């Protein structure tokens, strides 16, 4: 046996060749995160383009592709997009041209992309199109725990929800074909635990990429009302086949058990937590769901055979809602709605054990000695210097006027800075400042990062310019997408020109280097711009210390 | 055979390197493995953990149930206490004594150690000092890996191979240093049994 491993961007990708038998069979098993399994599945399934904006827990799909030699050799596209909407649109474009494309994003990214995404179900596809939605129940790194399956359900497309890393690989691999077969995008929905957990994955034979080919119907992608109505009818007609595919899917299973008191519906990784509690031998009948729409055949059987139903889903109670009327003919449906499972947060083996009435060890309380250790801005980070100056400058104006955004600088909400009053969605800092200023909160301040600015801040700044809002927009520029681990920022080296181009007066686009020694300069600039009755942009510019350290290390090696 | 391990520390302390070394040894021995990591926001100086499960039978859950961990391996003492609800009744806590103090209300280290001393099964060591004595403060996490090795269900030689493979590309000196660190931790734990 041999193995080799290497460090990539401080992450470990361990490639493991298994036993000699496997070698003989020319089979290879890799130890992959769920995210990485999806990337490899797409590569082996004949993808031509990955499109994404970084967002936990989806980021590692693109990173894996970017570090893959195979991707480079095959000329597979894998650069970051400005935001999730541009990513999905680029993927639709590649599908139009006949090739296979994937767009990956975190759950709230699907909101940003929703216009393109929902309409892509109406255009249908030419080359296969898989959209990966990485949900974050328990909000480990997110502002909500919305469940992307609702989007897939609403768009009338098949959803695949792997229960383990192998299925994640297989579904990415097969997803393009499902998409092409039924002429719809396919949603691949995962949650944080699978995205960021590693296990052995067996690879399949590699498929070739599609060749360039235009859609047979030149108007397929022209969603004028008359054409959209026709396409939509086709999509509705296709539902029967999509349902049939779910009923017959190998990812959906009916697993019989002797005790018919409860029938269990286990979705995605909920299946693992169930099986964990019974060491793989569940005494109750189980319907494992990993492909949607829900498999009616298996569920009908479960309804006929079992006295009551328990539904396990890692996310919001979508299936439970769908099944309540289906099962509520004298049979109790247990799940998140009736309190058998908590209404919010991710599942785990202990929660599932309790729902099944199994014995769980008595809860041990964590000692009072243990304190919370919240994340914080790195020591030496430029955002720190920005908040020190801003807090000082705003004192005479009073509290409650700083609207911020999504990135490392959101940590300015915590002590010692307590510097910001909002974080809602990508880009909302600038536009919320406009609204607050309209209401009379003058001056209002926006704090946004460079990558978030080009993601969704530019259009808001244009709004501000058009009405000459009395706001100060601080674009805290660390020249990277920091919170997700330092991906390239579209804004790098372009912020001044973008702001000027959008119509901000060059006299009111100010820059400084956020360092302790420049504190006085920063204070002076901010004071002057707060006093100005119009749109100001202040750009503190200093590279993220994490990426700076990384490039220094890389330079040393080279 | 099955070993469930919770690795605890603070973002940037190198718990994923420990996980990778054990992971390599596990896969090299044809064992099943699942390893859940924390990425994203918490990596900025927050508490981080990894659930590492190795077994000769397929593993279902990526997460270890409460009361199910055979080992809590903490590279920081307060973080050892954070995960106690996950420890099996007869499970081992293996912890470093060197605090990572990045919060204003960090408790007195003596109070933390007092709590750990109360546990029936524990290995407590100053891995930072041991690593420094060997010649590299950065090898502290590998000292901790060594201290956990008697409890992993895998022989020391296999863990050694994993460590070698991890550091191979960094040169022989680095490999040697880390093997020394591994053995120092291992010998310390053995002497406490």
XYZ file of C-alpha atoms in Angstrom:
751
model
C 0.000 0.000 0.000
C 1.182 3.470 -0.721
C -0.196 6.851 -0.023
C 0.810 10.364 -0.586
C -0.486 13.508 0.867
C 0.129 17.158 0.466
C -0.878 20.457 1.934
C -2.938 22.785 -0.169
C -3.732 26.182 1.216
C -3.299 24.824 4.733
C -5.913 22.202 4.118
C -5.199 18.567 3.864
C -6.280 16.505 0.977
C -5.293 13.006 1.672
C -5.214 10.724 -1.245
C -5.234 7.155 -0.294
C -4.838 4.175 -2.477
C -6.407 1.210 -0.821
C -5.386 -2.426 -0.821
C -3.686 -4.269 -3.641
C -6.991 -5.779 -4.723
C -8.357 -2.362 -5.374
C -5.267 -1.514 -7.346
C -5.742 -4.583 -9.467
C -9.331 -3.626 -10.054
C -8.044 -0.162 -10.865
C -10.352 1.205 -8.190
C -9.329 4.141 -6.144
C -10.730 5.311 -2.849
C -10.244 8.872 -1.712
C -10.782 10.331 1.716
C -13.000 13.303 0.898
C -15.130 15.923 2.561
C -18.729 15.860 1.352
C -17.952 19.054 -0.558
C -14.886 17.514 -2.159
C -16.825 14.377 -3.069
C -19.304 16.562 -4.964
C -16.507 18.280 -6.876
C -14.865 14.966 -7.777
C -18.233 13.480 -8.753
C -18.876 16.400 -11.074
C -15.385 16.117 -12.591
C -15.841 12.398 -13.232
C -19.389 13.015 -14.478
C -18.194 15.186 -17.368
C -18.563 18.726 -16.055
C -17.239 21.630 -18.104
C -17.755 24.506 -15.663
C -18.020 25.157 -11.917
C -19.547 28.518 -10.953
C -19.791 29.792 -7.387
C -19.363 32.522 -4.839
C -17.661 31.462 -1.575
C -20.001 30.688 1.312
C -19.757 28.277 4.241
C -20.424 25.339 3.991
C -20.152 25.212 0.183
C -16.736 26.823 -0.421
C -14.634 23.657 -0.549
C -16.354 22.396 -3.700
C -14.761 25.120 -5.815
C -11.499 25.040 -3.868
C -11.145 21.340 -4.544
C -11.760 21.908 -8.259
C -9.268 24.771 -8.344
C -6.569 22.580 -6.816
C -7.260 19.605 -9.077
C -4.670 18.941 -11.736
C -7.271 17.024 -13.686
C -9.518 20.094 -13.837
C -6.638 22.178 -15.175
C -5.650 19.529 -17.716
C -9.195 19.177 -19.008
C -9.726 22.920 -19.230
C -12.721 22.808 -16.865
C -13.800 26.322 -15.853
C -13.452 27.014 -12.140
C -13.115 30.690 -11.325
C -15.206 32.440 -8.672
C -18.176 34.516 -9.813
C -19.114 37.972 -8.482
C -22.140 36.513 -6.685
C -24.483 33.531 -6.677
C -26.792 35.031 -9.281
C -24.006 35.593 -11.802
C -22.774 32.080 -11.010
C -26.138 30.461 -11.766
C -26.566 32.549 -14.912
C -23.137 31.523 -16.194
C -24.048 27.910 -15.506
C -27.312 28.345 -17.439
C -25.258 29.792 -20.297
C -22.967 26.799 -20.334
C -25.981 24.491 -20.271
C -27.456 26.445 -23.206
C -24.259 25.750 -25.118
C -24.731 22.032 -24.506
C -22.158 21.441 -21.788
C -22.502 20.307 -18.190
C -22.348 22.934 -15.493
C -22.621 23.197 -11.735
C -23.363 26.234 -9.567
C -22.557 25.891 -5.861
C -23.652 28.140 -3.026
C -24.686 28.299 0.591
C -28.406 28.313 1.319
C -28.769 32.096 1.550
C -26.893 32.338 -1.735
C -29.879 30.604 -3.330
C -31.905 33.700 -2.369
C -29.476 35.860 -4.322
C -29.667 33.493 -7.279
C -33.384 32.747 -6.984
C -34.517 34.711 -10.034
C -32.140 32.880 -12.326
C -32.644 29.570 -10.556
C -36.436 29.426 -10.658
C -36.514 30.542 -14.283
C -33.937 27.938 -15.246
C -36.594 25.345 -14.428
C -38.815 27.016 -17.033
C -36.141 27.310 -19.719
C -35.094 23.734 -19.113
C -31.559 22.684 -19.937
C -29.461 21.671 -22.888
C -26.325 20.414 -21.134
C -26.948 19.049 -17.640
C -27.166 21.644 -14.876
C -26.772 20.846 -11.173
C -27.203 23.512 -8.534
C -25.652 22.687 -5.153
C -27.317 24.282 -2.133
C -25.370 23.838 1.109
C -27.693 24.455 4.031
C -26.557 25.338 7.529
C -29.071 24.143 10.135
C -28.031 25.387 13.588
C -26.533 28.441 11.837
C -22.898 27.547 12.462
C -21.826 30.248 10.003
C -25.060 31.816 8.795
C -27.822 34.258 9.579
C -30.707 31.825 9.130
C -31.402 28.127 8.639
C -33.690 28.160 5.625
C -34.068 24.811 3.912
C -33.256 24.867 0.198
C -35.496 21.885 -0.516
C -38.385 24.341 -0.437
C -36.804 26.120 -3.398
C -36.408 22.911 -5.321
C -39.984 21.905 -4.537
C -41.261 25.325 -5.580
C -39.266 25.284 -8.831
C -40.695 21.810 -9.622
C -37.324 20.152 -10.098
C -35.776 16.950 -8.728
C -33.794 17.327 -5.501
C -31.023 14.971 -4.462
C -30.083 14.849 -0.787
C -27.146 12.529 -0.080
C -26.929 10.682 3.231
C -23.176 10.180 3.033
C -20.040 11.177 1.139
C -20.334 8.300 -1.332
C -23.856 9.336 -2.284
C -22.671 12.933 -2.561
C -20.133 11.769 -5.120
C -22.594 9.510 -6.941
C -25.286 12.175 -7.103
C -22.957 14.817 -8.512
C -21.795 12.196 -11.003
C -25.329 11.184 -12.053
C -26.994 14.563 -11.550
C -26.122 15.861 -15.005
C -27.765 12.879 -16.673
C -30.911 13.259 -14.582
C -30.959 16.917 -15.576
C -30.574 16.125 -19.263
C -33.091 13.279 -19.169
C -35.905 15.340 -17.649
C -34.889 18.686 -19.154
C -34.673 20.453 -15.776
C -31.943 21.696 -13.460
C -31.299 19.321 -10.549
C -30.770 20.554 -7.003
C -28.166 18.766 -4.898
C -28.907 19.689 -1.301
C -26.466 19.052 1.523
C -26.123 20.287 5.091
C -23.052 21.437 7.033
C -22.285 18.065 8.630
C -21.952 16.274 5.352
C -20.214 19.187 3.624
C -17.485 19.249 6.254
C -17.111 15.614 7.162
C -14.579 13.294 5.569
C -15.001 9.641 4.613
C -13.770 7.166 2.022
C -15.282 7.550 -1.444
C -15.005 5.103 -4.308
C -14.706 6.642 -7.755
C -16.505 5.686 -10.957
C -15.275 5.618 -14.540
C -14.689 9.041 -15.969
C -17.136 10.460 -18.468
C -16.212 12.773 -21.300
C -17.403 16.336 -21.416
C -20.252 17.167 -23.757
C -19.368 18.845 -27.019
C -20.588 22.323 -27.877
C -24.147 22.160 -29.227
C -27.001 24.636 -29.411
C -30.495 23.781 -28.145
C -32.651 22.071 -30.760
C -35.337 24.700 -30.279
C -33.676 28.110 -30.758
C -36.367 29.725 -28.611
C -36.134 27.337 -25.656
C -34.371 29.918 -23.521
C -36.461 32.900 -24.635
C -38.912 33.312 -21.778
C -41.348 35.648 -23.490
C -44.760 35.023 -21.922
C -46.039 32.941 -24.813
C -42.964 30.734 -24.821
C -42.768 30.654 -21.015
C -46.374 29.433 -20.847
C -45.550 26.636 -23.268
C -42.341 25.730 -21.414
C -44.143 25.796 -18.084
C -46.783 23.368 -19.347
C -43.982 21.078 -20.461
C -42.429 21.347 -17.010
C -45.769 20.434 -15.438
C -46.196 17.486 -17.792
C -42.709 16.315 -16.897
C -43.679 16.097 -13.216
C -45.157 12.631 -13.707
C -41.852 11.299 -14.971
C -39.920 13.119 -12.281
C -42.189 11.524 -9.671
C -41.716 8.136 -11.301
C -37.945 8.628 -11.164
C -38.170 9.269 -7.427
C -40.321 6.198 -6.868
C -37.766 4.044 -8.651
C -34.639 5.833 -7.479
C -31.904 3.689 -5.947
C -31.383 6.518 -3.458
C -34.865 5.995 -2.016
C -35.415 2.748 -0.173
C -38.027 0.901 1.802
C -36.238 -1.024 4.546
C -38.610 -3.358 6.356
C -38.568 -3.974 10.109
C -40.590 -6.297 12.371
C -42.049 -3.688 14.746
C -44.853 -1.797 12.999
C -45.608 0.531 15.902
C -43.674 3.277 14.196
C -42.765 3.807 10.585
C -39.797 6.105 10.124
C -39.153 8.487 7.259
C -35.469 9.427 7.275
C -34.276 12.139 4.902
C -30.662 12.767 3.916
C -28.263 12.414 6.840
C -31.217 11.906 9.185
C -30.894 8.299 8.006
C -27.410 8.042 9.547
C -28.521 9.328 12.925
C -31.314 6.764 12.927
C -29.062 3.852 11.983
C -26.420 4.988 14.483
C -28.895 4.303 17.260
C -29.595 0.758 16.099
C -26.138 -0.185 14.830
C -27.599 -0.516 11.356
C -30.513 -2.797 12.337
C -33.562 -0.641 12.872
C -36.483 -2.672 14.292
C -39.015 -0.349 12.590
C -39.798 -0.058 8.883
C -37.876 2.848 7.368
C -38.290 4.884 4.214
C -34.942 6.435 3.355
C -35.425 9.524 1.210
C -32.550 10.952 -0.785
C -34.388 11.936 -3.967
C -37.410 14.215 -4.237
C -40.279 14.597 -4.938
C -41.018 12.234 -2.051
C -41.385 8.610 -3.219
C -45.126 8.029 -2.989
C -44.910 4.274 -3.467
C -42.716 3.662 -0.419
C -44.698 6.101 1.702
C -48.007 4.485 0.791
C -46.611 1.147 1.939
C -45.398 2.701 5.178
C -48.832 4.221 5.749
C -50.531 0.885 5.218
C -48.235 -1.045 7.506
C -47.414 1.211 10.440
C -49.419 2.622 13.332
C -47.690 5.979 13.540
C -45.023 7.877 11.666
C -41.817 9.629 12.764
C -40.128 11.968 10.321
C -36.424 12.805 10.564
C -35.134 15.640 8.398
C -32.018 17.747 8.898
C -33.607 21.101 8.286
C -37.094 22.539 8.244
C -40.095 20.174 8.298
C -40.769 20.090 4.550
C -41.554 16.404 4.252
C -43.455 16.477 7.522
C -45.694 19.201 6.181
C -46.257 17.297 2.950
C -47.040 14.083 4.802
C -49.307 15.405 7.515
C -52.356 15.286 5.322
C -51.140 12.102 3.678
C -50.857 10.258 6.994
C -53.308 12.084 9.179
C -56.103 9.633 8.543
C -56.150 8.441 12.125
C -52.385 7.987 12.230
C -50.135 10.196 14.288
C -47.331 11.996 12.510
C -44.421 12.875 14.779
C -41.596 15.219 13.976
C -40.625 18.824 14.370
C -44.171 20.204 14.385
C -45.463 18.254 17.396
C -42.286 18.705 19.459
C -41.003 15.123 19.145
C -37.951 16.761 17.592
C -36.821 20.350 18.250
C -38.382 22.832 15.827
C -34.991 24.371 14.998
C -31.353 23.326 14.776
C -29.623 20.380 13.160
C -30.281 16.777 14.096
C -27.760 14.595 15.877
C -27.762 10.993 17.103
C -28.807 11.992 20.629
C -31.810 14.043 19.514
C -32.957 11.165 17.312
C -32.487 8.656 20.173
C -34.719 10.772 22.385
C -37.378 10.996 19.664
C -37.355 7.204 19.438
C -37.740 6.897 23.208
C -34.378 5.153 23.511
C -32.236 5.333 26.610
C -29.730 8.178 26.510
C -27.009 8.630 29.120
C -27.835 11.306 31.700
C -26.857 14.766 30.496
C -23.594 16.005 31.979
C -23.564 19.719 32.630
C -20.590 21.637 31.326
C -18.589 23.080 34.251
C -19.150 26.742 35.078
C -15.402 27.199 34.728
C -15.832 26.937 30.957
C -16.361 30.280 29.255
C -17.674 31.095 25.819
C -14.972 31.547 23.226
C -16.599 33.456 20.393
C -14.728 34.050 17.145
C -12.947 37.390 16.928
C -11.034 39.561 14.489
C -7.430 38.384 14.199
C -4.787 40.340 16.069
C -3.229 42.717 13.552
C -6.301 42.727 11.283
C -6.953 46.038 9.498
C -10.678 45.924 10.366
C -9.631 46.478 13.994
C -7.969 49.780 13.145
C -11.017 50.825 11.121
C -13.370 50.214 14.057
C -11.053 51.956 16.539
C -11.126 55.097 14.382
C -14.833 54.848 13.584
C -15.875 54.427 17.218
C -13.897 57.512 18.174
C -15.261 59.635 15.358
C -18.888 58.686 15.919
C -18.950 59.525 19.638
C -20.272 63.087 19.176
C -23.010 61.873 16.793
C -24.360 59.221 19.146
C -24.834 55.482 18.838
C -26.903 53.287 16.536
C -25.971 54.545 13.082
C -23.587 51.920 11.669
C -25.006 49.445 9.178
C -22.733 46.588 8.354
C -22.575 43.570 6.162
C -21.427 39.974 5.903
C -17.773 39.118 6.332
C -15.017 39.089 8.958
C -15.816 42.708 9.850
C -19.226 41.533 11.114
C -17.248 40.445 14.180
C -17.047 44.188 14.946
C -20.474 43.634 16.509
C -18.799 41.827 19.430
C -16.674 43.265 22.246
C -14.351 45.082 22.437
C -15.657 47.108 19.481
C -19.466 46.824 19.672
C -19.213 48.968 16.583
C -22.030 47.913 14.265
C -25.811 47.878 14.469
C -26.858 45.604 11.632
C -25.959 42.638 9.476
C -28.795 41.303 7.361
C -27.734 40.153 3.922
C -24.972 40.707 1.389
C -24.927 44.386 0.427
C -27.556 45.570 2.903
C -25.180 47.931 4.705
C -25.262 50.609 2.019
C -28.953 50.380 1.240
C -29.989 50.269 4.902
C -27.885 53.378 5.488
C -29.801 55.083 2.663
C -33.138 54.193 4.232
C -32.059 55.243 7.702
C -30.711 58.550 6.358
C -34.035 59.053 4.533
C -35.730 58.590 7.894
C -33.551 61.304 9.398
C -30.648 59.355 10.893
C -27.943 61.631 9.485
C -25.146 60.837 9.064
C -25.582 57.103 8.554
C -22.578 54.895 8.019
C -22.176 51.675 6.046
C -19.318 49.238 6.669
C -18.848 46.669 3.934
C -15.945 44.489 2.778
C -14.391 44.582 -0.668
C -15.716 41.238 -1.866
C -19.196 41.890 -0.460
C -19.138 45.277 -2.204
C -18.682 43.727 -5.638
C -21.097 40.901 -4.718
C -24.074 43.136 -3.970
C -22.946 46.561 -2.807
C -22.360 48.372 -6.099
C -26.018 48.661 -7.052
C -26.821 50.079 -3.619
C -24.055 52.651 -3.975
C -25.611 53.708 -7.282
C -28.913 54.247 -5.444
C -27.056 56.462 -2.964
C -25.374 58.459 -5.719
C -28.651 59.045 -7.562
C -30.280 60.621 -4.519
C -27.060 62.016 -3.040
C -27.728 60.347 0.315
C -25.859 61.826 3.290
C -24.061 58.558 4.032
C -20.483 57.459 4.521
C -19.692 54.114 2.968
C -16.594 52.465 4.424
C -15.341 49.755 2.103
C -12.910 47.973 4.392
C -10.645 46.481 1.772
C -8.510 43.496 2.762
C -8.280 42.389 -0.881
C -9.758 38.972 -0.273
C -12.869 37.056 0.725
C -11.616 36.611 4.266
C -14.238 34.822 6.334
C -14.436 31.845 3.989
C -10.661 31.381 3.972
C -9.175 33.883 1.549
C -10.644 33.407 -1.932
C -9.907 35.920 -4.691
C -11.898 39.131 -4.468
C -13.309 40.650 -7.645
C -12.839 44.083 -6.054
C -9.071 43.808 -5.755
C -7.472 46.966 -7.150
C -10.747 48.190 -8.628
C -12.693 49.818 -5.821
C -11.687 53.419 -6.434
C -12.496 53.210 -10.136
C -15.795 51.424 -9.520
C -16.937 54.099 -7.070
C -15.840 56.877 -9.416
C -17.592 55.150 -12.310
C -20.797 54.868 -10.299
C -20.696 58.630 -9.817
C -19.203 59.221 -6.377
C -17.302 62.530 -6.528
C -13.554 61.737 -6.556
C -12.964 64.321 -3.782
C -15.127 62.162 -1.557
C -13.467 58.854 -2.288
C -10.820 58.742 0.408
C -8.287 56.065 1.195
C -5.951 55.292 4.069
C -3.928 52.383 5.349
C -5.513 51.015 8.529
C -2.562 50.765 10.892
C -2.205 51.984 14.460
C 0.317 54.608 13.377
C -2.218 56.049 10.912
C -4.979 56.403 13.485
C -4.981 60.218 13.459
C -5.163 60.323 9.671
C -8.060 57.857 9.682
C -9.926 59.881 12.278
C -9.440 63.092 10.305
C -10.669 61.561 7.035
C -13.729 60.050 8.681
C -14.559 63.298 10.489
C -14.382 65.274 7.254
C -16.571 62.838 5.368
C -19.144 62.567 8.158
C -19.470 66.341 7.971
C -20.092 66.214 4.194
C -23.728 66.295 3.142
C -23.580 63.737 0.360
C -22.223 60.337 -0.585
C -18.724 59.622 0.641
C -16.709 56.480 0.205
C -13.799 55.785 2.539
C -11.518 52.896 1.579
C -9.197 51.617 4.299
C -6.885 49.330 2.332
C -4.582 46.713 3.832
C -4.247 43.044 2.884
C -5.779 40.409 5.181
C -3.024 39.235 7.527
C -3.990 35.605 6.906
C -3.593 35.802 3.122
C -0.486 37.986 3.509
C 1.104 35.297 5.694
C 0.117 32.630 3.188
C 1.605 34.445 0.204
C 4.760 35.156 2.195
C 5.072 31.438 2.935
C 4.453 30.547 -0.710
C 7.039 33.099 -1.869
C 9.576 31.629 0.543
C 8.997 28.164 -0.906
C 9.400 29.411 -4.469
C -12.868 -2.364 16.952
C -14.222 1.137 17.201
C -12.781 4.357 18.614
C -14.700 7.630 18.784
C -12.584 10.697 19.433
C -13.483 14.313 20.011
C -10.616 16.650 19.232
C -10.948 20.048 20.872
C -9.003 23.267 20.617
C -9.020 26.801 19.306
C -9.024 27.702 15.600
C -5.459 27.441 14.288
C -4.088 25.081 16.975
C -3.577 22.181 14.600
C -6.256 19.680 15.586
C -6.834 18.831 11.924
C -3.206 17.704 11.652
C -3.811 15.293 14.531
C -6.979 14.085 12.828
C -5.144 13.618 9.529
C -2.383 11.513 11.125
C -4.906 9.223 12.824
C -6.978 9.168 9.634
C -4.037 8.039 7.539
C -3.209 5.268 10.004
C -6.848 4.158 10.047
C -7.238 4.008 6.283
C -3.848 2.339 5.956
C -5.236 -0.425 8.173
C -8.378 -0.765 6.076
C -10.568 0.722 8.768
C -13.636 2.843 8.121
C -13.373 6.489 9.043
C -15.586 9.523 9.405
C -14.243 12.867 10.424
C -16.418 15.937 10.888
C -14.608 19.268 10.983
C -15.515 22.849 11.722
C -14.896 25.359 8.959
C -16.002 28.950 8.623
C -16.653 31.549 11.243
C -15.375 29.691 14.340
C -11.956 29.355 12.761
C -11.370 33.003 13.678
C -10.137 32.314 17.227
C -13.292 30.533 18.327
C -13.534 27.072 19.877
C -13.318 24.319 17.279
C -13.757 20.570 17.432
C -13.516 17.589 15.182
C -15.450 14.352 15.588
C -13.189 11.504 14.483
C -14.572 7.985 14.295
C -12.635 4.900 13.248
C -14.077 1.404 13.098
C -13.733 -1.963 11.439
C -17.451 -1.801 10.586
C -19.243 0.850 8.519
C -19.933 4.071 10.434
C -23.293 5.799 10.120
C -23.296 9.124 11.914
C -20.703 11.817 11.222
C -21.329 13.060 14.759
C -20.530 11.206 17.976
C -23.565 10.845 20.275
C -23.494 12.469 23.698
C -21.883 10.082 26.173
C -20.327 8.162 23.281
C -16.737 9.370 22.946
C -13.929 7.029 23.981
C -11.465 9.894 24.029
C -11.532 13.631 24.368
C -8.230 14.886 23.066
C -7.815 18.582 23.856
C -4.853 20.738 22.894
C -6.133 23.362 25.360
C -7.390 22.638 28.909
C -10.634 24.660 28.986
C -11.637 23.083 25.679
C -11.287 19.631 27.293
C -14.058 20.527 29.717
C -16.321 21.922 26.987
C -16.838 18.481 25.471
C -17.345 16.411 28.646
C -21.045 15.790 27.836
C -19.765 13.683 24.939
C -17.451 11.488 27.020
C -18.294 7.837 27.670
C -18.557 6.824 31.297
C -15.193 5.084 31.172
C -13.703 7.340 28.492
C -10.368 9.112 28.725
C -9.652 12.836 28.720
C -6.222 13.640 27.368
C -5.383 17.279 27.641
C -2.649 19.820 27.319
C -2.253 22.151 30.313
C -1.107 25.203 28.351
C -4.005 27.660 28.048
C -4.852 29.583 24.880
C -6.022 32.816 26.404
C -7.774 35.001 23.854
C -10.845 36.042 25.861
C -11.147 38.613 28.634
C -12.799 36.249 31.135
C -10.486 33.263 30.750
C -10.625 31.340 34.061
C -7.682 30.590 36.373
C -5.841 27.597 34.931
C -5.759 25.978 38.407
C -9.550 25.958 38.474
C -9.693 24.253 35.095
C -7.132 21.636 36.096
C -8.984 21.013 39.364
C -12.064 20.078 37.331
C -10.066 17.779 35.083
C -8.368 16.126 38.069
C -11.814 15.096 39.334
C -12.301 12.821 36.318
C -11.634 9.102 36.770
C -9.594 8.639 33.568
C -7.286 11.381 32.410
C -3.837 12.112 31.041
C -2.704 15.656 31.764
C 0.499 16.991 30.274
C 2.284 20.209 29.415
C 2.699 19.405 25.739
C 3.997 22.865 24.913
C 6.894 22.483 27.316
C 7.611 18.923 26.162
C 7.643 20.076 22.548
C 9.974 22.956 23.372
C 12.325 20.592 25.194
C 12.488 18.455 22.078
C 13.290 21.490 19.985
C 10.084 22.726 18.371
C 7.190 24.403 20.144
C 5.113 23.796 17.022
C 5.177 20.032 17.586
C 2.959 20.397 20.660
C -0.049 18.939 18.842
C 1.998 15.869 17.881
C 3.011 15.395 21.546
C -0.718 15.367 22.292
C -1.289 12.826 19.527
C 1.391 10.655 21.150
C -0.305 10.909 24.529
C -3.562 9.700 22.944
C -1.943 6.868 21.009
C -2.216 4.171 23.748
C -6.002 4.624 23.618
C -6.614 4.698 19.865
C -6.800 0.969 19.203
C -4.002 1.312 16.641
C -0.359 0.424 17.317
C 2.189 3.218 17.806
C 4.025 2.149 14.632
C 0.949 2.822 12.534
C 0.470 6.296 13.988
C 4.166 6.861 13.399
C 3.708 6.003 9.729
C 0.852 8.470 9.552
C 2.963 11.247 11.058
C 5.823 10.447 8.699
C 3.538 10.629 5.709
C 2.123 13.964 6.858
C 5.474 15.668 7.255
C 7.403 13.830 4.527
C 7.414 16.798 2.185
C 8.831 19.120 4.803
C 12.114 17.278 5.049
C 13.752 14.626 7.192
C 14.533 16.944 10.121
C 10.907 17.908 10.529
C 9.820 14.263 10.303
C 12.352 13.254 12.939
C 11.343 16.069 15.257
C 7.698 15.079 15.039
C 8.410 11.395 15.601
C 10.331 12.424 18.727
C 7.375 14.517 19.827
C 5.012 11.614 19.210
C 7.133 9.246 21.274
C 7.530 11.731 24.118
C 3.766 12.038 24.411
C 3.339 8.279 24.092
C 5.901 7.502 26.816
C 4.339 10.051 29.134
C 0.869 8.523 28.791
C 2.240 4.991 29.189
C 3.984 6.010 32.423
C 0.628 7.134 33.827
C -1.148 3.856 33.142
